[in-house]
mmCIF file of C-alpha atoms in Angstrom:
data_model
loop_
_atom_site.group_PDB
_atom_site.id
_atom_site.type_symbol
_atom_site.label_atom_id
_atom_site.label_comp_id
_atom_site.label_asym_id
_atom_site.label_seq_id
_atom_site.Cartn_x
_atom_site.Cartn_y
_atom_site.Cartn_z
ATOM 1 C CA MET A 229 88.597 103.672 102.454
ATOM 2 C CA ILE A 230 86.483 106.743 101.833
ATOM 3 C CA ALA A 231 83.421 104.213 101.074
ATOM 4 C CA ILE A 232 83.883 102.521 104.706
ATOM 5 C CA LEU A 233 84.146 105.996 106.345
ATOM 6 C CA GLN A 234 81.091 106.975 104.581
ATOM 7 C CA LEU A 235 79.393 103.740 105.850
ATOM 8 C CA LEU A 236 80.384 104.185 109.331
ATOM 9 C CA ALA A 237 79.187 107.990 109.359
ATOM 10 C CA ILE A 238 75.725 107.153 108.117
ATOM 11 C CA LEU A 239 75.463 104.336 110.562
ATOM 12 C CA GLY A 240 76.408 106.657 113.288
ATOM 13 C CA LEU A 241 74.021 109.415 112.270
ATOM 14 C CA GLY A 242 71.202 106.916 111.627
ATOM 15 C CA TYR A 243 71.515 105.300 114.953
ATOM 16 C CA LEU A 244 71.420 108.526 116.687
ATOM 17 C CA GLY A 245 68.577 109.809 114.584
ATOM 18 C CA THR A 246 66.491 106.615 114.845
ATOM 19 C CA HIS A 247 67.221 105.612 118.568
ATOM 20 C CA PHE A 248 64.359 107.048 120.490
ATOM 21 C CA PHE A 249 61.759 106.671 117.763
ATOM 22 C CA ALA A 250 62.859 102.895 117.255
ATOM 23 C CA GLU A 251 62.987 102.254 121.045
ATOM 24 C CA ARG A 252 59.432 103.338 121.340
ATOM 25 C CA PHE A 253 58.307 101.225 118.052
ATOM 26 C CA ARG A 254 60.108 98.025 119.375
ATOM 27 C CA ALA A 255 58.457 98.220 122.809
ATOM 28 C CA SER A 256 55.110 98.789 121.132
ATOM 29 C CA PHE A 257 55.236 95.943 118.592
ATOM 30 C CA HIS A 258 57.967 93.758 119.814
ATOM 31 C CA VAL A 259 60.156 94.294 116.809
ATOM 32 C CA VAL A 260 63.672 93.154 117.285
ATOM 33 C CA THR A 261 65.246 92.923 113.745
ATOM 34 C CA GLY A 262 66.098 96.808 113.417
ATOM 35 C CA VAL A 263 63.890 97.557 110.275
ATOM 36 C CA GLU A 264 64.420 101.055 110.719
ATOM 37 C CA PHE A 265 68.039 100.612 109.410
ATOM 38 C CA VAL A 266 66.550 99.191 106.131
ATOM 39 C CA VAL A 267 64.510 102.367 105.786
ATOM 40 C CA LEU A 268 67.567 104.251 106.495
ATOM 41 C CA GLY A 269 69.242 102.433 103.650
ATOM 42 C CA VAL A 270 66.499 103.288 101.372
ATOM 43 C CA LEU A 271 66.718 106.979 102.229
ATOM 44 C CA VAL A 272 70.653 107.251 101.606
ATOM 45 C CA GLY A 273 70.492 104.843 98.699
ATOM 46 C CA PRO A 274 71.000 105.778 95.085
ATOM 47 C CA HIS A 275 67.253 105.777 94.307
ATOM 48 C CA VAL A 276 66.478 108.382 96.960
ATOM 49 C CA THR A 277 69.078 110.705 97.956
ATOM 50 C CA ASP A 278 72.026 108.875 96.269
ATOM 51 C CA VAL A 279 74.264 109.641 99.329
ATOM 52 C CA MET A 280 75.491 105.909 99.054
ATOM 53 C CA THR A 281 76.127 105.789 95.079
ATOM 54 C CA PRO A 282 76.091 102.541 93.158
ATOM 55 C CA GLU A 283 79.917 102.650 92.830
ATOM 56 C CA VAL A 284 80.207 103.083 96.937
ATOM 57 C CA LEU A 285 77.902 99.859 97.184
ATOM 58 C CA THR A 286 80.335 98.046 94.760
ATOM 59 C CA GLN A 287 83.372 99.110 96.657
ATOM 60 C CA LEU A 288 81.566 97.655 99.958
ATOM 61 C CA GLY A 289 81.048 94.353 98.218
ATOM 62 C CA PRO A 290 83.891 92.876 100.264
ATOM 63 C CA VAL A 291 82.611 94.517 103.719
ATOM 64 C CA THR A 292 79.080 93.125 102.882
ATOM 65 C CA SER A 293 80.574 89.512 102.435
ATOM 66 C CA LEU A 294 82.513 89.821 105.606
ATOM 67 C CA ALA A 295 79.326 90.850 107.348
ATOM 68 C CA ILE A 296 77.353 88.024 105.882
ATOM 69 C CA GLY A 297 80.166 85.497 106.961
ATOM 70 C CA ALA A 298 79.895 86.670 110.330
ATOM 71 C CA VAL A 299 76.239 86.032 110.557
ATOM 72 C CA GLY A 300 76.821 82.440 109.351
ATOM 73 C CA LEU A 301 79.680 81.878 111.923
ATOM 74 C CA THR A 302 77.527 83.095 114.862
ATOM 75 C CA LEU A 303 74.702 80.777 113.695
ATOM 76 C CA GLY A 304 77.384 77.784 113.517
ATOM 77 C CA LEU A 305 78.447 78.534 117.039
ATOM 78 C CA GLU A 306 75.020 77.990 118.310
ATOM 79 C CA PHE A 307 75.061 74.514 116.592
ATOM 80 C CA ARG A 308 76.145 71.990 119.390
ATOM 81 C CA PHE A 309 75.328 68.308 118.970
ATOM 82 C CA ALA A 310 74.548 68.092 122.709
ATOM 83 C CA THR A 311 72.089 70.867 122.587
ATOM 84 C CA VAL A 312 70.322 69.451 119.544
ATOM 85 C CA PHE A 313 70.050 66.124 120.922
ATOM 86 C CA ARG A 314 68.655 67.688 123.984
ATOM 87 C CA ALA A 315 65.837 69.388 121.995
ATOM 88 C CA LYS A 316 62.265 68.088 122.177
ATOM 89 C CA GLN A 317 61.053 66.199 119.289
ATOM 90 C CA GLU A 318 58.130 68.285 118.617
ATOM 91 C CA ALA A 319 60.524 71.094 117.974
ATOM 92 C CA TRP A 320 62.417 69.422 115.404
ATOM 93 C CA GLU A 321 59.162 68.087 113.694
ATOM 94 C CA LEU A 322 57.631 71.702 113.492
ATOM 95 C CA SER A 323 60.832 72.960 112.113
ATOM 96 C CA PHE A 324 61.088 70.065 109.425
ATOM 97 C CA PHE A 325 57.525 70.293 108.301
ATOM 98 C CA GLY A 326 57.464 74.183 108.395
ATOM 99 C CA VAL A 327 60.464 74.451 106.327
ATOM 100 C CA LEU A 328 59.428 71.907 103.909
ATOM 101 C CA THR A 329 56.202 72.925 103.309
ATOM 102 C CA THR A 330 57.027 76.735 103.161
ATOM 103 C CA ALA A 331 59.949 75.933 100.610
ATOM 104 C CA LEU A 332 57.838 73.658 98.350
ATOM 105 C CA ILE A 333 54.704 76.270 98.375
ATOM 106 C CA VAL A 334 57.015 79.406 97.686
ATOM 107 C CA GLY A 335 59.567 77.894 95.478
ATOM 108 C CA GLY A 336 56.834 75.966 93.582
ATOM 109 C CA PHE A 337 54.757 78.999 92.870
ATOM 110 C CA ALA A 338 57.975 80.882 92.069
ATOM 111 C CA THR A 339 58.996 78.402 89.523
ATOM 112 C CA ALA A 340 55.467 78.347 88.113
ATOM 113 C CA TRP A 341 55.396 81.883 87.849
ATOM 114 C CA ALA A 342 58.850 82.193 86.061
ATOM 115 C CA TRP A 343 57.644 79.162 83.691
ATOM 116 C CA MET A 344 54.506 81.385 82.760
ATOM 117 C CA THR A 345 56.270 84.829 82.454
ATOM 118 C CA LEU A 346 59.574 84.071 80.995
ATOM 119 C CA SER A 347 61.103 82.457 77.793
ATOM 120 C CA PRO A 348 62.495 79.063 78.136
ATOM 121 C CA ASP A 349 66.128 80.467 78.177
ATOM 122 C CA MET A 350 65.162 83.201 80.754
ATOM 123 C CA PHE A 351 63.234 80.491 82.790
ATOM 124 C CA LEU A 352 66.644 78.331 83.245
ATOM 125 C CA ALA A 353 68.467 81.310 84.500
ATOM 126 C CA ALA A 354 65.582 82.084 86.785
ATOM 127 C CA LEU A 355 65.497 78.828 88.392
ATOM 128 C CA PRO A 356 68.016 79.268 91.251
ATOM 129 C CA ALA A 357 66.290 82.525 92.163
ATOM 130 C CA ALA A 358 62.834 80.536 92.623
ATOM 131 C CA VAL A 359 64.490 77.639 94.485
ATOM 132 C CA ALA A 360 66.482 80.287 96.601
ATOM 133 C CA LEU A 361 63.469 82.199 97.428
ATOM 134 C CA GLY A 362 61.866 79.187 98.878
ATOM 135 C CA GLY A 363 64.851 78.454 100.999
ATOM 136 C CA ILE A 364 64.594 82.319 102.164
ATOM 137 C CA ALA A 365 61.011 82.220 103.049
ATOM 138 C CA ALA A 366 61.443 79.154 105.199
ATOM 139 C CA VAL A 367 63.597 81.181 107.780
ATOM 140 C CA SER A 368 62.246 82.077 111.083
ATOM 141 C CA ALA A 369 63.750 84.028 113.898
ATOM 142 C CA PRO A 370 63.575 83.044 117.459
ATOM 143 C CA GLU A 371 64.210 86.236 118.766
ATOM 144 C CA PRO A 372 60.773 87.906 118.403
ATOM 145 C CA ILE A 373 59.289 84.743 120.059
ATOM 146 C CA ALA A 374 61.256 85.240 123.062
ATOM 147 C CA THR A 375 60.513 89.037 123.218
ATOM 148 C CA VAL A 376 56.991 88.155 122.932
ATOM 149 C CA HIS A 377 57.088 85.642 125.584
ATOM 150 C CA ARG A 378 58.837 88.056 128.208
ATOM 151 C CA SER A 379 56.197 90.319 127.561
ATOM 152 C CA MET A 380 53.481 88.115 128.795
ATOM 153 C CA GLU A 381 52.641 87.132 132.244
ATOM 154 C CA GLY A 382 53.436 83.438 133.327
ATOM 155 C CA GLN A 383 55.278 80.847 131.607
ATOM 156 C CA VAL A 384 54.017 79.318 128.270
ATOM 157 C CA GLY A 385 55.311 75.750 127.240
ATOM 158 C CA LEU A 386 54.913 76.284 123.532
ATOM 159 C CA ALA A 387 57.195 79.154 123.717
ATOM 160 C CA ARG A 388 60.087 77.192 124.150
ATOM 161 C CA THR A 389 59.186 74.718 121.392
ATOM 162 C CA LEU A 390 58.582 77.598 119.050
ATOM 163 C CA GLU A 391 62.030 79.267 119.763
ATOM 164 C CA SER A 392 63.856 75.816 119.251
ATOM 165 C CA SER A 393 61.958 75.243 116.204
ATOM 166 C CA ALA A 394 62.907 78.765 114.637
ATOM 167 C CA SER A 395 66.639 78.098 115.586
ATOM 168 C CA PHE A 396 66.150 74.843 113.734
ATOM 169 C CA ASP A 397 64.519 76.695 110.794
ATOM 170 C CA GLU A 398 67.605 79.123 110.381
ATOM 171 C CA LEU A 399 69.853 75.900 110.213
ATOM 172 C CA LEU A 400 68.055 74.066 107.740
ATOM 173 C CA ALA A 401 67.227 77.140 105.427
ATOM 174 C CA THR A 402 70.895 78.138 105.517
ATOM 175 C CA LEU A 403 72.056 74.715 104.234
ATOM 176 C CA ALA A 404 69.338 74.769 101.685
ATOM 177 C CA PHE A 405 70.273 78.266 100.468
ATOM 178 C CA GLY A 406 73.981 77.460 100.360
ATOM 179 C CA LEU A 407 73.179 74.508 98.410
ATOM 180 C CA VAL A 408 71.683 76.661 95.908
ATOM 181 C CA PHE A 409 75.317 78.288 94.952
ATOM 182 C CA CYS A 410 76.537 74.856 94.340
ATOM 183 C CA PHE A 411 73.895 73.316 92.274
ATOM 184 C CA PHE A 412 73.279 76.354 90.276
ATOM 185 C CA HIS A 413 76.975 77.604 90.467
ATOM 186 C CA VAL A 414 77.942 80.703 88.556
ATOM 187 C CA GLY A 415 81.200 81.081 86.625
ATOM 188 C CA GLN A 416 84.015 78.232 86.873
ATOM 189 C CA THR A 417 87.657 78.207 88.176
ATOM 190 C CA ALA A 418 90.601 77.425 86.046
ATOM 191 C CA GLY A 419 91.334 73.722 85.780
ATOM 192 C CA VAL A 420 91.177 70.688 83.645
ATOM 193 C CA ARG A 421 87.465 70.561 83.516
ATOM 194 C CA PRO A 422 84.500 72.432 85.229
ATOM 195 C CA LEU A 423 83.481 71.273 88.750
ATOM 196 C CA THR A 424 80.259 69.118 89.281
ATOM 197 C CA ALA A 425 77.583 70.276 91.607
ATOM 198 C CA THR A 426 78.533 67.503 94.159
ATOM 199 C CA GLU A 427 82.101 68.773 93.855
ATOM 200 C CA TRP A 428 81.018 72.511 94.539
ATOM 201 C CA VAL A 429 78.982 71.078 97.791
ATOM 202 C CA ALA A 430 82.239 69.288 98.601
ATOM 203 C CA VAL A 431 84.281 72.423 98.448
ATOM 204 C CA SER A 432 81.940 74.704 100.309
ATOM 205 C CA LEU A 433 81.514 72.012 103.191
ATOM 206 C CA GLY A 434 85.302 71.167 103.083
ATOM 207 C CA LEU A 435 86.623 74.726 103.216
ATOM 208 C CA GLY A 436 84.574 75.394 106.345
ATOM 209 C CA VAL A 437 85.802 72.024 107.880
ATOM 210 C CA VAL A 438 89.541 72.877 107.052
ATOM 211 C CA LEU A 439 89.500 76.406 108.155
ATOM 212 C CA GLY A 440 87.858 75.165 111.460
ATOM 213 C CA ILE A 441 90.695 72.833 112.013
ATOM 214 C CA LEU A 442 93.264 75.585 111.347
ATOM 215 C CA PHE A 443 91.498 77.817 113.559
ATOM 216 C CA PHE A 444 91.354 75.364 116.327
ATOM 217 C CA LEU A 445 95.099 74.501 115.767
ATOM 218 C CA PHE A 446 96.000 78.484 115.710
ATOM 219 C CA LEU A 447 94.064 79.508 118.537
ATOM 220 C CA GLY A 448 95.473 76.764 120.877
ATOM 221 C CA ARG A 449 94.799 77.876 124.562
ATOM 222 C CA GLU A 450 94.506 81.366 123.860
ATOM 223 C CA SER A 451 91.561 82.893 126.289
ATOM 224 C CA ASP A 452 92.020 86.445 126.001
ATOM 225 C CA PRO A 453 88.789 88.000 124.282
ATOM 226 C CA ASP A 454 90.184 90.526 122.413
ATOM 227 C CA ARG A 455 92.676 88.180 120.873
ATOM 228 C CA GLN A 456 90.037 85.786 120.176
ATOM 229 C CA LEU A 457 87.947 88.646 118.614
ATOM 230 C CA LEU A 458 90.906 89.372 116.244
ATOM 231 C CA ALA A 459 91.488 85.922 115.295
ATOM 232 C CA LEU A 460 87.780 85.371 114.646
ATOM 233 C CA ILE A 461 87.754 88.450 112.071
ATOM 234 C CA GLY A 462 90.818 87.127 110.510
ATOM 235 C CA ILE A 463 89.339 83.860 109.983
ATOM 236 C CA ILE A 464 86.103 85.338 108.819
ATOM 237 C CA LEU A 465 87.881 87.456 106.147
ATOM 238 C CA PHE A 466 89.676 84.330 104.775
ATOM 239 C CA SER A 467 86.512 82.357 104.559
ATOM 240 C CA SER A 468 84.268 85.136 103.480
ATOM 241 C CA GLY A 469 86.867 86.295 100.759
ATOM 242 C CA SER A 470 87.365 82.565 99.582
ATOM 243 C CA ALA A 471 83.601 82.165 99.328
ATOM 244 C CA TYR A 472 83.060 85.462 97.445
ATOM 245 C CA TYR A 473 85.910 84.660 94.957
ATOM 246 C CA LEU A 474 84.500 81.029 94.234
ATOM 247 C CA ASN A 475 80.935 82.353 94.173
ATOM 248 C CA LEU A 476 79.812 80.378 97.001
ATOM 249 C CA SER A 477 77.775 81.305 100.094
ATOM 250 C CA PRO A 478 79.903 82.741 102.913
ATOM 251 C CA LEU A 479 76.856 81.832 105.234
ATOM 252 C CA LEU A 480 77.069 78.242 104.233
ATOM 253 C CA VAL A 481 80.965 77.947 104.644
ATOM 254 C CA ASN A 482 81.109 79.896 108.010
ATOM 255 C CA LEU A 483 78.170 78.079 109.089
ATOM 256 C CA VAL A 484 80.398 74.717 108.860
ATOM 257 C CA LEU A 485 83.448 76.646 110.343
ATOM 258 C CA GLY A 486 81.346 77.606 113.341
ATOM 259 C CA ALA A 487 79.876 74.323 113.848
ATOM 260 C CA MET A 488 83.176 72.902 113.991
ATOM 261 C CA LEU A 489 84.292 75.194 116.545
ATOM 262 C CA ALA A 490 81.402 75.063 118.474
ATOM 263 C CA ASN A 491 81.729 71.221 119.068
ATOM 264 C CA THR A 492 85.471 70.825 119.068
ATOM 265 C CA SER A 493 87.047 73.942 120.711
ATOM 266 C CA ARG A 494 87.379 74.386 124.665
ATOM 267 C CA HIS A 495 86.744 78.139 123.884
ATOM 268 C CA SER A 496 83.321 77.496 122.183
ATOM 269 C CA THR A 497 81.351 79.267 124.962
ATOM 270 C CA ALA A 498 83.902 82.404 125.036
ATOM 271 C CA LEU A 499 83.937 82.574 121.180
ATOM 272 C CA ARG A 500 80.192 82.701 121.283
ATOM 273 C CA LYS A 501 80.043 85.528 123.727
ATOM 274 C CA VAL A 502 82.792 87.362 121.824
ATOM 275 C CA MET A 503 80.683 86.898 118.458
ATOM 276 C CA GLY A 504 77.709 88.113 120.589
ATOM 277 C CA THR A 505 79.378 91.528 121.053
ATOM 278 C CA ILE A 506 79.667 92.394 117.416
ATOM 279 C CA GLU A 507 76.454 90.684 116.297
ATOM 280 C CA ARG A 508 74.224 93.726 116.613
ATOM 281 C CA PRO A 509 76.472 96.090 114.697
ATOM 282 C CA ILE A 510 77.037 93.406 111.778
ATOM 283 C CA THR A 511 73.415 92.969 111.423
ATOM 284 C CA VAL A 512 72.924 96.784 111.196
ATOM 285 C CA VAL A 513 75.444 96.845 108.169
ATOM 286 C CA ILE A 514 73.635 94.389 106.575
ATOM 287 C CA LEU A 515 70.269 96.250 106.923
ATOM 288 C CA VAL A 516 71.502 99.603 105.770
ATOM 289 C CA LEU A 517 73.425 98.139 102.934
ATOM 290 C CA ALA A 518 70.540 95.898 101.862
ATOM 291 C CA GLY A 519 68.175 99.067 101.953
ATOM 292 C CA ALA A 520 70.723 101.000 99.994
ATOM 293 C CA ALA A 521 71.012 98.246 97.131
ATOM 294 C CA TRP A 522 67.112 98.012 96.930
ATOM 295 C CA LYS A 523 66.100 98.959 93.273
ATOM 296 C CA LEU A 524 62.719 100.479 94.052
ATOM 297 C CA ASP A 525 61.874 101.158 90.394
ATOM 298 C CA VAL A 526 61.703 97.253 89.612
ATOM 299 C CA MET A 527 58.809 97.128 92.044
ATOM 300 C CA THR A 528 56.319 97.766 89.261
ATOM 301 C CA HIS A 529 57.786 94.971 86.945
ATOM 302 C CA PRO A 530 55.151 92.074 86.759
ATOM 303 C CA ILE A 531 57.536 89.385 87.598
ATOM 304 C CA VAL A 532 58.823 91.009 90.847
ATOM 305 C CA LEU A 533 55.106 91.923 91.888
ATOM 306 C CA GLY A 534 54.456 88.238 91.334
ATOM 307 C CA LEU A 535 57.129 87.059 93.608
ATOM 308 C CA VAL A 536 56.321 89.600 96.309
ATOM 309 C CA VAL A 537 52.688 88.291 96.346
ATOM 310 C CA ILE A 538 53.951 84.769 96.242
ATOM 311 C CA VAL A 539 55.990 85.127 99.339
ATOM 312 C CA LEU A 540 53.547 87.430 101.229
ATOM 313 C CA VAL A 541 51.090 84.823 100.761
ATOM 314 C CA GLY A 542 52.808 81.350 100.230
ATOM 315 C CA ARG A 543 55.108 81.745 103.358
ATOM 316 C CA PRO A 544 52.178 81.974 106.023
ATOM 317 C CA LEU A 545 50.441 79.319 104.318
ATOM 318 C CA GLY A 546 53.372 76.954 104.337
ATOM 319 C CA LYS A 547 53.959 77.666 107.913
ATOM 320 C CA VAL A 548 50.588 77.156 109.116
ATOM 321 C CA ILE A 549 50.279 73.825 106.949
ATOM 322 C CA GLY A 550 53.467 72.767 108.382
ATOM 323 C CA GLY A 551 52.410 73.470 111.882
ATOM 324 C CA ALA A 552 49.096 71.563 111.162
ATOM 325 C CA ILE A 553 51.006 68.642 109.827
ATOM 326 C CA SER A 554 53.216 68.567 112.914
ATOM 327 C CA PHE A 555 50.344 68.900 115.256
ATOM 328 C CA ARG A 556 48.546 65.815 113.364
ATOM 329 C CA TYR A 557 51.235 63.185 112.591
ATOM 330 C CA GLY A 558 54.155 64.462 115.042
ATOM 331 C CA GLU A 559 54.919 63.545 118.711
ATOM 332 C CA PRO A 560 51.683 64.394 120.902
ATOM 333 C CA SER A 561 51.942 66.931 123.289
ATOM 334 C CA PRO A 562 49.320 68.867 125.172
ATOM 335 C CA GLN A 563 51.183 72.477 124.543
ATOM 336 C CA LEU A 564 50.894 72.237 120.955
ATOM 337 C CA THR A 565 47.874 73.380 118.891
ATOM 338 C CA PRO A 566 46.896 73.322 115.201
ATOM 339 C CA TRP A 567 47.708 76.741 114.513
ATOM 340 C CA MET A 568 51.123 76.852 116.350
ATOM 341 C CA GLY A 569 52.861 77.676 112.729
ATOM 342 C CA LEU A 570 51.543 81.214 113.282
ATOM 343 C CA GLY A 571 54.219 81.572 115.932
ATOM 344 C CA THR A 572 56.870 81.231 113.591
ATOM 345 C CA LEU A 573 56.232 83.897 111.325
ATOM 346 C CA ALA A 574 58.719 86.335 112.064
ATOM 347 C CA HIS A 575 61.620 86.613 109.545
ATOM 348 C CA GLY A 576 64.790 88.197 111.022
ATOM 349 C CA GLY A 577 67.940 89.473 109.891
ATOM 350 C CA LEU A 578 69.007 86.292 108.472
ATOM 351 C CA ALA A 579 66.571 86.562 105.595
ATOM 352 C CA ILE A 580 68.007 89.791 104.542
ATOM 353 C CA ALA A 581 71.429 88.618 104.756
ATOM 354 C CA MET A 582 70.553 85.733 102.292
ATOM 355 C CA ALA A 583 68.763 88.041 99.983
ATOM 356 C CA VAL A 584 72.034 90.277 99.722
ATOM 357 C CA ASN A 585 73.903 87.201 99.568
ATOM 358 C CA PHE A 586 72.039 86.074 96.377
ATOM 359 C CA ARG A 587 72.275 89.390 94.826
ATOM 360 C CA GLN A 588 75.863 89.523 95.124
ATOM 361 C CA VAL A 589 76.300 86.456 92.770
ATOM 362 C CA TYR A 590 73.270 86.401 90.487
ATOM 363 C CA THR A 591 71.845 89.199 88.504
ATOM 364 C CA GLY A 592 68.676 89.939 86.504
ATOM 365 C CA ILE A 593 65.144 90.920 87.045
ATOM 366 C CA VAL A 594 64.311 87.765 88.913
ATOM 367 C CA ALA A 595 67.256 88.078 91.151
ATOM 368 C CA ASP A 596 66.047 91.592 91.810
ATOM 369 C CA GLY A 597 62.465 90.123 92.471
ATOM 370 C CA VAL A 598 63.996 87.776 94.965
ATOM 371 C CA PHE A 599 65.468 90.616 96.664
ATOM 372 C CA SER A 600 62.476 93.046 96.757
ATOM 373 C CA ALA A 601 60.261 90.277 97.733
ATOM 374 C CA VAL A 602 62.300 89.308 100.640
ATOM 375 C CA LEU A 603 62.660 92.848 101.982
ATOM 376 C CA VAL A 604 58.984 93.328 101.598
ATOM 377 C CA SER A 605 58.009 90.105 103.371
ATOM 378 C CA VAL A 606 60.569 91.054 106.353
ATOM 379 C CA LEU A 607 58.994 94.507 106.814
ATOM 380 C CA VAL A 608 55.417 93.231 106.778
ATOM 381 C CA TRP A 609 56.024 90.209 109.157
ATOM 382 C CA GLU A 610 58.083 92.249 111.532
ATOM 383 C CA VAL A 611 54.953 94.361 112.400
ATOM 384 C CA LEU A 612 52.376 91.607 111.755
ATOM 385 C CA ALA A 613 53.944 88.523 113.224
ATOM 386 C CA PRO A 614 54.261 89.555 117.008
ATOM 387 C CA PRO A 615 50.621 89.826 117.442
ATOM 388 C CA ARG A 616 50.397 86.234 115.714
ATOM 389 C CA ILE A 617 53.090 84.890 118.196
ATOM 390 C CA ARG A 618 51.152 86.147 121.119
ATOM 391 C CA ARG A 619 47.962 84.503 119.990
ATOM 392 C CA ALA A 620 49.749 81.368 119.127
ATOM 393 C CA LEU A 621 51.055 81.226 122.765
ATOM 394 C CA ILE A 622 47.508 82.425 124.298
ATOM 395 C CA ASP A 623 45.918 79.396 122.406
ATOM 396 C CA SER A 624 48.251 76.775 124.004
ATOM 397 C CA GLU A 625 47.544 78.391 127.469
ATOM 398 C CA PRO A 626 43.933 79.789 127.396
ATOM 399 C CA ALA A 627 44.327 80.964 131.025
ATOM 400 C CA LEU A 628 46.949 83.658 129.982
ATOM 401 C CA ALA A 629 44.455 85.351 127.896
ATOM 402 C CA PRO A 630 42.522 87.722 130.658
ATOM 403 C CA ARG A 631 46.229 88.603 132.049
ATOM 404 C CA SER A 632 47.498 89.792 128.437
ATOM 405 C CA ARG A 633 48.895 93.110 128.275
ATOM 406 C CA VAL A 634 48.251 94.046 124.675
ATOM 407 C CA SER A 635 44.927 92.652 123.032
ATOM 408 C CA VAL A 636 45.444 91.057 119.573
#
């Protein structure tokens, strides 16, 4: 209880202290994730002021899982088959090739780096980290694209494609990331024999489906937003707690749960609105806890430095190559450009949620390296991505260049 009160006090004081600076920062650079809260978490964490001690962070583990699960549920509620089928083919193609090339490049180089620097036994333990890093690196955020587009004069057809593609990136990357916990499962439950990777996949997906059915039956015709919110918090607590206990990803479990509700419940639109009211505070909690849990002293370790470089170089390379492949071999469209992959470089809070989730289950210097690499990448691309997004949009509509408010 004391740990939760301490977290609330830090969030309140941090918001008041960073509000005016953050508003100017966002207006100037079109940053929407809230990276200032990561910096706040670092400042109050064990490696700077030690306001939030390691013991406090351990006590807040269930709170972290709840917040991560809420992110997964929000993402799942946005997944509606009708919307997916109406999406343009070029958005799916850009997402597929972007995720595939980024995951292969980052994951492949991370695996090779672990092979060169670690012993055979440590390499096997580091393999899930390398695979997970590839999945996390593939995440793109649609919010920065929409923010940059709103700052421009006129409509840009490519913006809608990039936003849809980034949304699909989040879905595909979350699925890939969640499967890492199944194929490289840590620990076993009591039973006749250990579960196989396929069985853990079935458990993850089945848990989300069953909870979705139970919530659908329990909610019934309830239309009061407050009661819907209480019901959602209850189901997130149960699903995230179950995933936490089984060493599975609450992101994947709640993604499936949210998708079930989005496509079967008559209240799906209302549920999305309810989750929208708490999405921002939940994201802030994850960002602060991520910053507080960041072990800055490992940044000088060769393995960690190598992973940071791999993500910073491999991620934009993968996105650009994926965009070029989609332009060359995908559905032809006049609004597409060979460099449109630059428009999907913004990471977003989902990547940090994945990194936090990974560190909850996996330990060691390579896991610390994954965590550090993701946080550095998010901090870097939150600032550098908006100008690249703007350039990608202008390249698709050259007539907009003279009317641009901010030069790139």
